[in-house]
Tab-separated table of N, CA, C and O in Angstrom:
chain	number	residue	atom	x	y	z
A	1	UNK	N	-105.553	88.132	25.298
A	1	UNK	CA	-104.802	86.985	24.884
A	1	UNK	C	-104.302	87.115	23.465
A	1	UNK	O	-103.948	86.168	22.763
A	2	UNK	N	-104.309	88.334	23.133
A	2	UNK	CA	-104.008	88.431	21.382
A	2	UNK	C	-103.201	89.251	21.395
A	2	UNK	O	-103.296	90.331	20.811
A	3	UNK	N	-102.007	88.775	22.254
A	3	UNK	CA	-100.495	90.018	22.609
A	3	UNK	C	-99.917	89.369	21.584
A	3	UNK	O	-99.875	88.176	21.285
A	4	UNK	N	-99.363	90.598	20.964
A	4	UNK	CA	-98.125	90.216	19.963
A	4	UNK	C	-96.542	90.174	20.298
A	4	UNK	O	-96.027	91.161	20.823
A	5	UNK	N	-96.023	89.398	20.091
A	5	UNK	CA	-94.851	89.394	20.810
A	5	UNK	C	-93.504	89.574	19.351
A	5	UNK	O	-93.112	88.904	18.396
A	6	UNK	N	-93.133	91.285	20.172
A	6	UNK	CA	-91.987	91.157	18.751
A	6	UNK	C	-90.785	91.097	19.585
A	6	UNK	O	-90.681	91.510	20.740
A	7	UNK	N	-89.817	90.490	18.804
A	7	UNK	CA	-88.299	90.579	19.536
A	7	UNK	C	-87.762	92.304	18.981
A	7	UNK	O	-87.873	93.082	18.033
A	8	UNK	N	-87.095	92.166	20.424
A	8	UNK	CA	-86.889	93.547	20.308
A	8	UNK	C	-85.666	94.129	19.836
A	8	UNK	O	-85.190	95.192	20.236
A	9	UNK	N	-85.155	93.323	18.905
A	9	UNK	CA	-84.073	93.339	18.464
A	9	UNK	C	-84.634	93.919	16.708
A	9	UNK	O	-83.857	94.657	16.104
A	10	UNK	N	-85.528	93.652	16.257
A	10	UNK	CA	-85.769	93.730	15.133
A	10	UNK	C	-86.546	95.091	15.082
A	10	UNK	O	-86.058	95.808	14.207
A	11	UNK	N	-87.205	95.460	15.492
A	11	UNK	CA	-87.743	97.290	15.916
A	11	UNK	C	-89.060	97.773	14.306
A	11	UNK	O	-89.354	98.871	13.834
A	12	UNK	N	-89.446	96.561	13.988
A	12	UNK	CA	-89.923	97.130	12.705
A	12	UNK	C	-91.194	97.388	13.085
A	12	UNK	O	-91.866	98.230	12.489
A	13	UNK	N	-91.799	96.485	14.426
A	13	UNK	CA	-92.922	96.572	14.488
A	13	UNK	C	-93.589	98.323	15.801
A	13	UNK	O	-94.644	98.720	16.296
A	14	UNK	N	-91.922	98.807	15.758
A	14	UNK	CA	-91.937	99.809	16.648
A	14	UNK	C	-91.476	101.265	16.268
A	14	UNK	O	-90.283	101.556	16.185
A	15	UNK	N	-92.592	102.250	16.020
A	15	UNK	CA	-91.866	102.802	15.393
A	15	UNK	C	-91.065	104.076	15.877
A	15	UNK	O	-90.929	105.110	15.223
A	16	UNK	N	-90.581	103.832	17.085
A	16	UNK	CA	-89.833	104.691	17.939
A	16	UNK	C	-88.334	104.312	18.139
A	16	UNK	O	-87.469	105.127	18.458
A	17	UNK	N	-88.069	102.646	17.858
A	17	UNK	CA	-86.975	101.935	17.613
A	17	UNK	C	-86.409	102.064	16.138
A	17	UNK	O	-87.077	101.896	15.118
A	18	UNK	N	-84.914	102.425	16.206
A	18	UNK	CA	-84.479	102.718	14.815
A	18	UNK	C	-83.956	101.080	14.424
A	18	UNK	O	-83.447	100.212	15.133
A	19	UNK	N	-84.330	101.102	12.976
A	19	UNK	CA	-84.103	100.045	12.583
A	19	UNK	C	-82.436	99.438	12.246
A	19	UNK	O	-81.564	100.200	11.826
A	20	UNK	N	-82.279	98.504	12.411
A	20	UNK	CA	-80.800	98.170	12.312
A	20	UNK	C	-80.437	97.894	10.795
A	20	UNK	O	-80.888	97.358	9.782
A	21	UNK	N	-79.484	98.504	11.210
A	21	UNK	CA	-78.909	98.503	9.347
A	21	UNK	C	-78.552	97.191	8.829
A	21	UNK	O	-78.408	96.221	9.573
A	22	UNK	N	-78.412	97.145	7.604
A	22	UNK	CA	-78.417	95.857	7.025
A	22	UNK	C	-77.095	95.114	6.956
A	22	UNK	O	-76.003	95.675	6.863
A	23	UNK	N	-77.269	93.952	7.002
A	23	UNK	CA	-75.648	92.828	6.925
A	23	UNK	C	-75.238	93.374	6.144
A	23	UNK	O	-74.331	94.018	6.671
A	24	UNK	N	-75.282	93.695	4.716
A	24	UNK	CA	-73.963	94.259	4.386
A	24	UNK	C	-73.568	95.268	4.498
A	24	UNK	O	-72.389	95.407	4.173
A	25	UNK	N	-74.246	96.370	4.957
A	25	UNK	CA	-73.996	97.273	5.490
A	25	UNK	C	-72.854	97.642	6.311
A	25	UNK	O	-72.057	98.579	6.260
A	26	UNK	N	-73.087	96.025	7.560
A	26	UNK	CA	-72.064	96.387	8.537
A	26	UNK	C	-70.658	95.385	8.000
A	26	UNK	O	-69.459	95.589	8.191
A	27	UNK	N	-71.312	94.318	7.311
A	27	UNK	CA	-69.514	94.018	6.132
A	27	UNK	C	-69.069	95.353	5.738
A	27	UNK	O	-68.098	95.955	6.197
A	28	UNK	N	-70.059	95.838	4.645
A	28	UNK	CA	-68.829	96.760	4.264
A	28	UNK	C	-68.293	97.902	4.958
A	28	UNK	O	-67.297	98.534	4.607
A	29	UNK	N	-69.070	98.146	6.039
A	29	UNK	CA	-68.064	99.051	7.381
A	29	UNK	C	-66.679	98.395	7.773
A	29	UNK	O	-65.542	98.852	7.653
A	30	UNK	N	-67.146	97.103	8.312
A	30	UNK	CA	-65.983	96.422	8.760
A	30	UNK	C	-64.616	96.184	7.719
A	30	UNK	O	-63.425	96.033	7.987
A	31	UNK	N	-65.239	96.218	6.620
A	31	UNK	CA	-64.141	95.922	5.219
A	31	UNK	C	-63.415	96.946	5.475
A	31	UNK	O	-62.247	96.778	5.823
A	32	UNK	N	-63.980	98.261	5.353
A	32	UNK	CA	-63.623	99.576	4.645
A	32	UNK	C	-62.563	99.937	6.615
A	32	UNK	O	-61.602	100.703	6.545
A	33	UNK	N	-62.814	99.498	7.640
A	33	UNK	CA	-62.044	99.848	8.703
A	33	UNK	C	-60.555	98.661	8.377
A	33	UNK	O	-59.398	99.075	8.304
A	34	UNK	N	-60.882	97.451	8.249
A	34	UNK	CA	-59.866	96.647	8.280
A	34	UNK	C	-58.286	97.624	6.802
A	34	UNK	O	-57.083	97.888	6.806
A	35	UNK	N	-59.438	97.751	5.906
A	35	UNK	CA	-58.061	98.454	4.425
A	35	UNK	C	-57.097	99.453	5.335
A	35	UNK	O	-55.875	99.517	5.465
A	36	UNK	N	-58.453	100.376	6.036
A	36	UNK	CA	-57.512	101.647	6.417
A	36	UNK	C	-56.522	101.313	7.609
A	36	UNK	O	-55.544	101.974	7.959
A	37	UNK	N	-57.039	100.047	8.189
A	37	UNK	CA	-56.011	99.711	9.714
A	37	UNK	C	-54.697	98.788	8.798
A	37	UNK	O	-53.657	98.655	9.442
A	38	UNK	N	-54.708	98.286	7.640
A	38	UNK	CA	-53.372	98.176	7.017
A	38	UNK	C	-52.871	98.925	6.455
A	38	UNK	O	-51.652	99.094	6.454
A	39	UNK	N	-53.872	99.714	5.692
A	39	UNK	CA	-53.394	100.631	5.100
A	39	UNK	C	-52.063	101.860	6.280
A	39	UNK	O	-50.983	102.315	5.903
A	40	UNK	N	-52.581	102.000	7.345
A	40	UNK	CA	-52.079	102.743	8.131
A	40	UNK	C	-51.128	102.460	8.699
A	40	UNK	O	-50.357	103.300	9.162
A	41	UNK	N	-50.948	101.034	8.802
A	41	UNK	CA	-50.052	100.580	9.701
A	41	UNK	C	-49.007	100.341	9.724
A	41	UNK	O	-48.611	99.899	8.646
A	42	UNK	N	-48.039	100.435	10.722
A	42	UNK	CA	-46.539	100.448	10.578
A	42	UNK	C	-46.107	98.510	10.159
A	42	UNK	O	-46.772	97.494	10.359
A	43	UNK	N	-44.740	98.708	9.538
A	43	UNK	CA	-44.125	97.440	9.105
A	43	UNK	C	-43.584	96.894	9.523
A	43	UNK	O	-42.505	97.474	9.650
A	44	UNK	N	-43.555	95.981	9.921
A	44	UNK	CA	-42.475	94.837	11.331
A	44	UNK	C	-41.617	94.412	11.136
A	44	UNK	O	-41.554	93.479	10.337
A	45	UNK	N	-40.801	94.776	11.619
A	45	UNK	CA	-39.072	94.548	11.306
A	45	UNK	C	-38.895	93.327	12.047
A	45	UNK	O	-39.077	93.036	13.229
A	46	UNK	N	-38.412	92.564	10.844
A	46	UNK	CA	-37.687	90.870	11.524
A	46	UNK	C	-38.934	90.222	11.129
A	46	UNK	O	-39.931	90.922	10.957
A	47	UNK	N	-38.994	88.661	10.929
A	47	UNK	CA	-40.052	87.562	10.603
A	47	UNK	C	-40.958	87.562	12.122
A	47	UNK	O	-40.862	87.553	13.349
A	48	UNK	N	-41.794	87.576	11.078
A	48	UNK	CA	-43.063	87.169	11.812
A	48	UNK	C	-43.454	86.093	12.653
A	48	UNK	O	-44.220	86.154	13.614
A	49	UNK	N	-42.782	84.982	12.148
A	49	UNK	CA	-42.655	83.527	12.332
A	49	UNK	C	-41.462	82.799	12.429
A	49	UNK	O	-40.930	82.310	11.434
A	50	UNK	N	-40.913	82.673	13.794
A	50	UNK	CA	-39.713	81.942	13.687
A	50	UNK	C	-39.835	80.434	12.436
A	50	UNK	O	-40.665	79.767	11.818
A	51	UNK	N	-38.249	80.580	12.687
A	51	UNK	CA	-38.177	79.739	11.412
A	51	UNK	C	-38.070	78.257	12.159
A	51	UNK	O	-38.114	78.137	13.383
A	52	UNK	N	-37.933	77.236	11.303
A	52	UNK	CA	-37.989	75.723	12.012
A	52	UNK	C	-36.862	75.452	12.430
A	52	UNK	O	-35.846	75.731	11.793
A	53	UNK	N	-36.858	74.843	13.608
A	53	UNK	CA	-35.388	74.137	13.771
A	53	UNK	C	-35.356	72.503	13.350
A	53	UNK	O	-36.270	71.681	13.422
A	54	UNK	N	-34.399	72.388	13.029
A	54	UNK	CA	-34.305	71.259	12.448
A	54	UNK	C	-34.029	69.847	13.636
A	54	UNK	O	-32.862	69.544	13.887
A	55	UNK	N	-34.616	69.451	13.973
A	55	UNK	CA	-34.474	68.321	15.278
A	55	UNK	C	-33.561	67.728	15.259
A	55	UNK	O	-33.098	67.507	16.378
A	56	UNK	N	-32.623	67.017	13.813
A	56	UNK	CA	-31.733	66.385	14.389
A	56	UNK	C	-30.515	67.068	14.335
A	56	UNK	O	-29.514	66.386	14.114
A	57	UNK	N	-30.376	68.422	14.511
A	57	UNK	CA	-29.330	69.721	14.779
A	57	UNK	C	-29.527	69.667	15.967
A	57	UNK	O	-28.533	69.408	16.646
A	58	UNK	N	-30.787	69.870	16.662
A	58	UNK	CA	-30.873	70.745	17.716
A	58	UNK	C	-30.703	68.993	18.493
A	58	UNK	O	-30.419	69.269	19.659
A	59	UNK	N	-30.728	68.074	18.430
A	59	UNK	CA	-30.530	66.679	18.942
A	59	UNK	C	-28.786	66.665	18.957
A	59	UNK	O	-28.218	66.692	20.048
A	60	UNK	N	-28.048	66.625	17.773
A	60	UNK	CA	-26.546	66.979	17.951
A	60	UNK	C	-26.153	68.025	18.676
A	60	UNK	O	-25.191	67.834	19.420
A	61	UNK	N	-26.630	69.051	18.656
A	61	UNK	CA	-26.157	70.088	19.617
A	61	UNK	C	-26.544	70.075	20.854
A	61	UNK	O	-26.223	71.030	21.561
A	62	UNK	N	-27.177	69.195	21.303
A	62	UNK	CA	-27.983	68.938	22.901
A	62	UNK	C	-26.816	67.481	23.293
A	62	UNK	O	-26.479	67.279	24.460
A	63	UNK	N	-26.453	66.828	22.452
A	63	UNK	CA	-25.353	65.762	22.673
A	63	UNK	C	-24.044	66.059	22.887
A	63	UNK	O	-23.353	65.510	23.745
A	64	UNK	N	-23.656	66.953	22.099
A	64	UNK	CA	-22.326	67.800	22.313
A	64	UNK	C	-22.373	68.711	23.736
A	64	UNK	O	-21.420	68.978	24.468
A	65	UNK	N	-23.467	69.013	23.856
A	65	UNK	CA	-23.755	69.745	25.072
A	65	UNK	C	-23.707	69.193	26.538
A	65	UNK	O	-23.282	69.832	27.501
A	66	UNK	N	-24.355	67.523	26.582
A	66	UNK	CA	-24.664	67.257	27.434
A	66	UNK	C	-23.923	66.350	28.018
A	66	UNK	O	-23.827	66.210	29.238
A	67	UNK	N	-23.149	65.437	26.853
A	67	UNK	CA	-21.978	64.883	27.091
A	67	UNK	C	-21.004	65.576	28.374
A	67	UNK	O	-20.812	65.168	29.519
A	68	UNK	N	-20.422	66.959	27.560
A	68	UNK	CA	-18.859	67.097	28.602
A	68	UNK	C	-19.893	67.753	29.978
A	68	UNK	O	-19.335	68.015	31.044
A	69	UNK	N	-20.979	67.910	29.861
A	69	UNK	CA	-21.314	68.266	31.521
A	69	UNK	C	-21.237	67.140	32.247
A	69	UNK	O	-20.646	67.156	33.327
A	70	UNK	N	-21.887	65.876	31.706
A	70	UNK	CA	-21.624	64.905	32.512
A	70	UNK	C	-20.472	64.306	33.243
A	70	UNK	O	-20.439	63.893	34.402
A	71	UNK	N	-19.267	64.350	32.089
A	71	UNK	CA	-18.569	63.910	32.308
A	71	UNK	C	-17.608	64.269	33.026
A	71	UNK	O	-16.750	63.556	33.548
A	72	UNK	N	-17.806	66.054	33.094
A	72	UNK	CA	-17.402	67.010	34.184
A	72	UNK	C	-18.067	66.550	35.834
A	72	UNK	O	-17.580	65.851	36.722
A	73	UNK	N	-19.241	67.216	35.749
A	73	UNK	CA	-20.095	66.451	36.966
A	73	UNK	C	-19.392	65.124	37.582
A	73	UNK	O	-19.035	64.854	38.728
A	74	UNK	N	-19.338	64.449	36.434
A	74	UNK	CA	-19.114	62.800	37.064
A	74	UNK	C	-17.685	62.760	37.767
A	74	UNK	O	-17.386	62.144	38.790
A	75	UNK	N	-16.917	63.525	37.011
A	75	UNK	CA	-15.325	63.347	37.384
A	75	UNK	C	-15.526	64.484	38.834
A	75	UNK	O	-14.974	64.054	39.847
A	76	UNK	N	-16.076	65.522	38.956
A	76	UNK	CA	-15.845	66.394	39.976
A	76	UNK	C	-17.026	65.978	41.412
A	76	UNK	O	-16.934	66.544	42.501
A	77	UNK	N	-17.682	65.306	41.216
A	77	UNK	CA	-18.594	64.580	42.409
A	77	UNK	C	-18.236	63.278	42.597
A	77	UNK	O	-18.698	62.841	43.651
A	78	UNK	N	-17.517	62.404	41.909
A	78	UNK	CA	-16.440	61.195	42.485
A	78	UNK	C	-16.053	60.915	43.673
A	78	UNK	O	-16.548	60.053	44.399
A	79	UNK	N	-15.031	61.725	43.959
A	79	UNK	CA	-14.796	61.413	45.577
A	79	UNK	C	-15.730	61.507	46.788
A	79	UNK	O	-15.548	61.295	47.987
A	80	UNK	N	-16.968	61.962	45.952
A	80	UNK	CA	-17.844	62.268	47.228
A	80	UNK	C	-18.955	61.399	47.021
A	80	UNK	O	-19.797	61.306	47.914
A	81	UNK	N	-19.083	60.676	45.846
A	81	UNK	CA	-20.595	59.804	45.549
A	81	UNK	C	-19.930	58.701	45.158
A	81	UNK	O	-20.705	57.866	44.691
A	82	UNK	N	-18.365	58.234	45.164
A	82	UNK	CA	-18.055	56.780	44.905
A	82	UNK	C	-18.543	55.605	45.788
A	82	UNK	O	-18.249	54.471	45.411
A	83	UNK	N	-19.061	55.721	46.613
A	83	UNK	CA	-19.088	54.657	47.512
A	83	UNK	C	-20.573	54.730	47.467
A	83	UNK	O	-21.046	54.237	48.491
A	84	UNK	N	-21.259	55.066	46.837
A	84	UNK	CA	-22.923	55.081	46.110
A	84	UNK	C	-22.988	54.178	45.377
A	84	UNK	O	-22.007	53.634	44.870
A	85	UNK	N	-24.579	53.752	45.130
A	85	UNK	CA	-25.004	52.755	43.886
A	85	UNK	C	-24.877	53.676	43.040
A	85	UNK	O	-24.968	54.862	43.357
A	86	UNK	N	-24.549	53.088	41.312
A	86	UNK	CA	-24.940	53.637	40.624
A	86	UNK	C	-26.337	54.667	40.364
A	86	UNK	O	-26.347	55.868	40.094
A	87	UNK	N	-27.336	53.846	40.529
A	87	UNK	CA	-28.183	54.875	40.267
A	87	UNK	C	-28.541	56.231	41.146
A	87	UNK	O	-28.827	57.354	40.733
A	88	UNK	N	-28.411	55.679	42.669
A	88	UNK	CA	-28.088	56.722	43.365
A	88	UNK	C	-27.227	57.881	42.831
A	88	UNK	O	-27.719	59.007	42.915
A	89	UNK	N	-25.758	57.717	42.186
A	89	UNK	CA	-25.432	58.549	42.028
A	89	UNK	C	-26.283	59.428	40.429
A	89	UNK	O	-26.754	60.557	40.292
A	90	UNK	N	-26.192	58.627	39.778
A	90	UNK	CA	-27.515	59.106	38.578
A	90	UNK	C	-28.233	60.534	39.425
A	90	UNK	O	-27.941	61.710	39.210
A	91	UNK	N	-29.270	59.990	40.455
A	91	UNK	CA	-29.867	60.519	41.154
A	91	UNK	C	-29.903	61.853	41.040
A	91	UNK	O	-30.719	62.658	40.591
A	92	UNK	N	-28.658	61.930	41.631
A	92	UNK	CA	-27.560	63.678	41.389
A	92	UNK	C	-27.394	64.252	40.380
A	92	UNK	O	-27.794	65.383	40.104
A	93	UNK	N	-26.558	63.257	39.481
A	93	UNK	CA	-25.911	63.982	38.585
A	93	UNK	C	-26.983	64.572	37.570
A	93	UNK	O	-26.923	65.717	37.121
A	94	UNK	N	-27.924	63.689	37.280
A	94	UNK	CA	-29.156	64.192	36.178
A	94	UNK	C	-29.596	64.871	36.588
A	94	UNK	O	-30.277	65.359	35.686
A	95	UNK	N	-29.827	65.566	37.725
A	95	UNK	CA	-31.099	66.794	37.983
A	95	UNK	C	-30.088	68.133	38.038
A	95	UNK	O	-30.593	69.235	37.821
A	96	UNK	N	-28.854	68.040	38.289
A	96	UNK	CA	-27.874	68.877	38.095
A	96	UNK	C	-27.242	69.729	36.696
A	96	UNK	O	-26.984	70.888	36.371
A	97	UNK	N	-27.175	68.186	36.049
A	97	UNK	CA	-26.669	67.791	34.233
A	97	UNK	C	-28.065	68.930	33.385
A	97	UNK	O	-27.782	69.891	32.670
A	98	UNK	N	-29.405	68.516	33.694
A	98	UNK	CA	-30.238	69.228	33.485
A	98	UNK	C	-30.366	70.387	33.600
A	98	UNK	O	-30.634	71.090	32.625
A	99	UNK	N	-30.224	70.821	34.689
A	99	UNK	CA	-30.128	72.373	34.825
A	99	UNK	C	-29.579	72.729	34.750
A	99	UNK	O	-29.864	73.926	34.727
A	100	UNK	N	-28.131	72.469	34.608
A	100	UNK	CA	-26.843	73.203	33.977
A	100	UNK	C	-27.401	73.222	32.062
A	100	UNK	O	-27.215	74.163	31.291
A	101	UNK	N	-27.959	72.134	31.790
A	101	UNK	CA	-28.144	72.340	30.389
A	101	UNK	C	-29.665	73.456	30.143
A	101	UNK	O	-29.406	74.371	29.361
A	102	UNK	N	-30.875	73.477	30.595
A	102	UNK	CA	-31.781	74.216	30.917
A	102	UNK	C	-31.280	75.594	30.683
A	102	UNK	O	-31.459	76.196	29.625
A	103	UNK	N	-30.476	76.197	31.983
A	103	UNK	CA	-30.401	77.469	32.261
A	103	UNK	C	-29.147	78.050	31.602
A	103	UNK	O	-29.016	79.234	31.293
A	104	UNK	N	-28.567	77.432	31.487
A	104	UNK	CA	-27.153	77.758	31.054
A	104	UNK	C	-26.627	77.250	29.591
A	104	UNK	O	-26.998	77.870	28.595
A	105	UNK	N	-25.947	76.362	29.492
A	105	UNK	CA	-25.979	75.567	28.093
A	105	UNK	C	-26.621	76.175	26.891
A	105	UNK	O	-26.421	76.968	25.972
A	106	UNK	N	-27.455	75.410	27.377
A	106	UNK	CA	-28.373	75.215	26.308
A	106	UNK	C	-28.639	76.683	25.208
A	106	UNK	O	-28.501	76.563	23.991
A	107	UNK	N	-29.005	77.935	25.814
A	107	UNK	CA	-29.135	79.011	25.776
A	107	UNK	C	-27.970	79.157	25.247
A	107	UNK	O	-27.832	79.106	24.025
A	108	UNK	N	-27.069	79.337	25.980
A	108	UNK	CA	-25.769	80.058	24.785
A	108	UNK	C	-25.431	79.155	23.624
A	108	UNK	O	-25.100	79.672	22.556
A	109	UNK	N	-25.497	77.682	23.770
A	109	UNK	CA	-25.336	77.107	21.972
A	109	UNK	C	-26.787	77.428	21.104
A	109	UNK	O	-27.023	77.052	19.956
A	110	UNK	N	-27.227	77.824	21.541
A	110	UNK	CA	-28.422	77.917	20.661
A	110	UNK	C	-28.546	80.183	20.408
A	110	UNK	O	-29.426	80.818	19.827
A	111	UNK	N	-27.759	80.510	20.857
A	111	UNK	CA	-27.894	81.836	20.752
A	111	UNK	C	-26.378	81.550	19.661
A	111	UNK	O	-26.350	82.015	18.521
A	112	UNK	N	-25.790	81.138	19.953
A	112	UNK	CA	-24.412	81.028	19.408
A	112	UNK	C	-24.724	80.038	18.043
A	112	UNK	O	-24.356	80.733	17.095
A	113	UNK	N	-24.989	79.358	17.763
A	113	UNK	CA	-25.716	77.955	16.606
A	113	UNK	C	-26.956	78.287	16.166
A	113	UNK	O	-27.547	77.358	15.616
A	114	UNK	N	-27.681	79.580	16.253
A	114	UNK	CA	-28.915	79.461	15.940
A	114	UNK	C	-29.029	79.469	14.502
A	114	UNK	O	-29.856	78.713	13.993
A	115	UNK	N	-28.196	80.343	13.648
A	115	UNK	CA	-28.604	80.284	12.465
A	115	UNK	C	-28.600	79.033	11.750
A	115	UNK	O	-29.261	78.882	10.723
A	116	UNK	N	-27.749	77.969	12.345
A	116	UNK	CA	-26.950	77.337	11.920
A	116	UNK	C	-28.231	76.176	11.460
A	116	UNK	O	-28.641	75.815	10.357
A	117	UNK	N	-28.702	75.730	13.174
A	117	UNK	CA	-30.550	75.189	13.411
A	117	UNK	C	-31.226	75.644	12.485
A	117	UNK	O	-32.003	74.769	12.102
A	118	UNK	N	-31.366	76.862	11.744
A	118	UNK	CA	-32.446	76.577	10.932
A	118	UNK	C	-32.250	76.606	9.517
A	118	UNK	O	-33.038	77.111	8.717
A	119	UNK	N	-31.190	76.056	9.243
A	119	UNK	CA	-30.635	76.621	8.201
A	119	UNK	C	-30.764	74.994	6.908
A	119	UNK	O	-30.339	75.084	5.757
């Protein structure tokens, strides 16, 4: 009943277990790997961090945008959704208006205006 119980992580009381090297030991390993992995390392061309867009740019340019689709949409689905409720026709036109602005739109004024957004 007079077992000693060592964790076996610590090895001092064993002397066949090598002892683990000391905390700073393995800081200053880790220090001395991190210098040489900058030291070594190649330089990254272009920011790191996109830059901000400015919300009420990217709010004007989503208005200018979204406007003449509608008003396209609205004039070219007319003869076929006039005799609809309003919102019915809504219905249409917004899930359309959207993904024309989503996939299309949107993407080229903002590839085309980008500098402009963060500027």
């Amino acid at each position: 009943m007079n077992e000693r119980i060592v964790s076996p992580a610590s090895g001092a009381d064993d002397p066949e277990l090598p002892s683990p090297p000391a905390v700073t030991d393995i800081r200053h390993t880790l220090r001395e790997q991190s210098r040489n992995a900058f030291a070594h390392a190649e330089p990254r061309l272009g920011p790191t961090v996109p830059a901000a867009v400015r919300r009420w740019k990217l709010w004007l340019l989503t208005v200018c945008g979204i406007y003449p689709t509608i008003v396209l949409l609205g004039l070219a689905t007319n003869p076929v959704l006039e005799d609809l409720y309003l919102p019915v026709r809504l219905a249409v036109l917004v899930p359309a208006a959207a993904a024309a602005m989503v996939w299309q739109i949107n993407a080229r004024l903002q590839r085309h205006f980008g500098a402009w957004l963060t500027r």
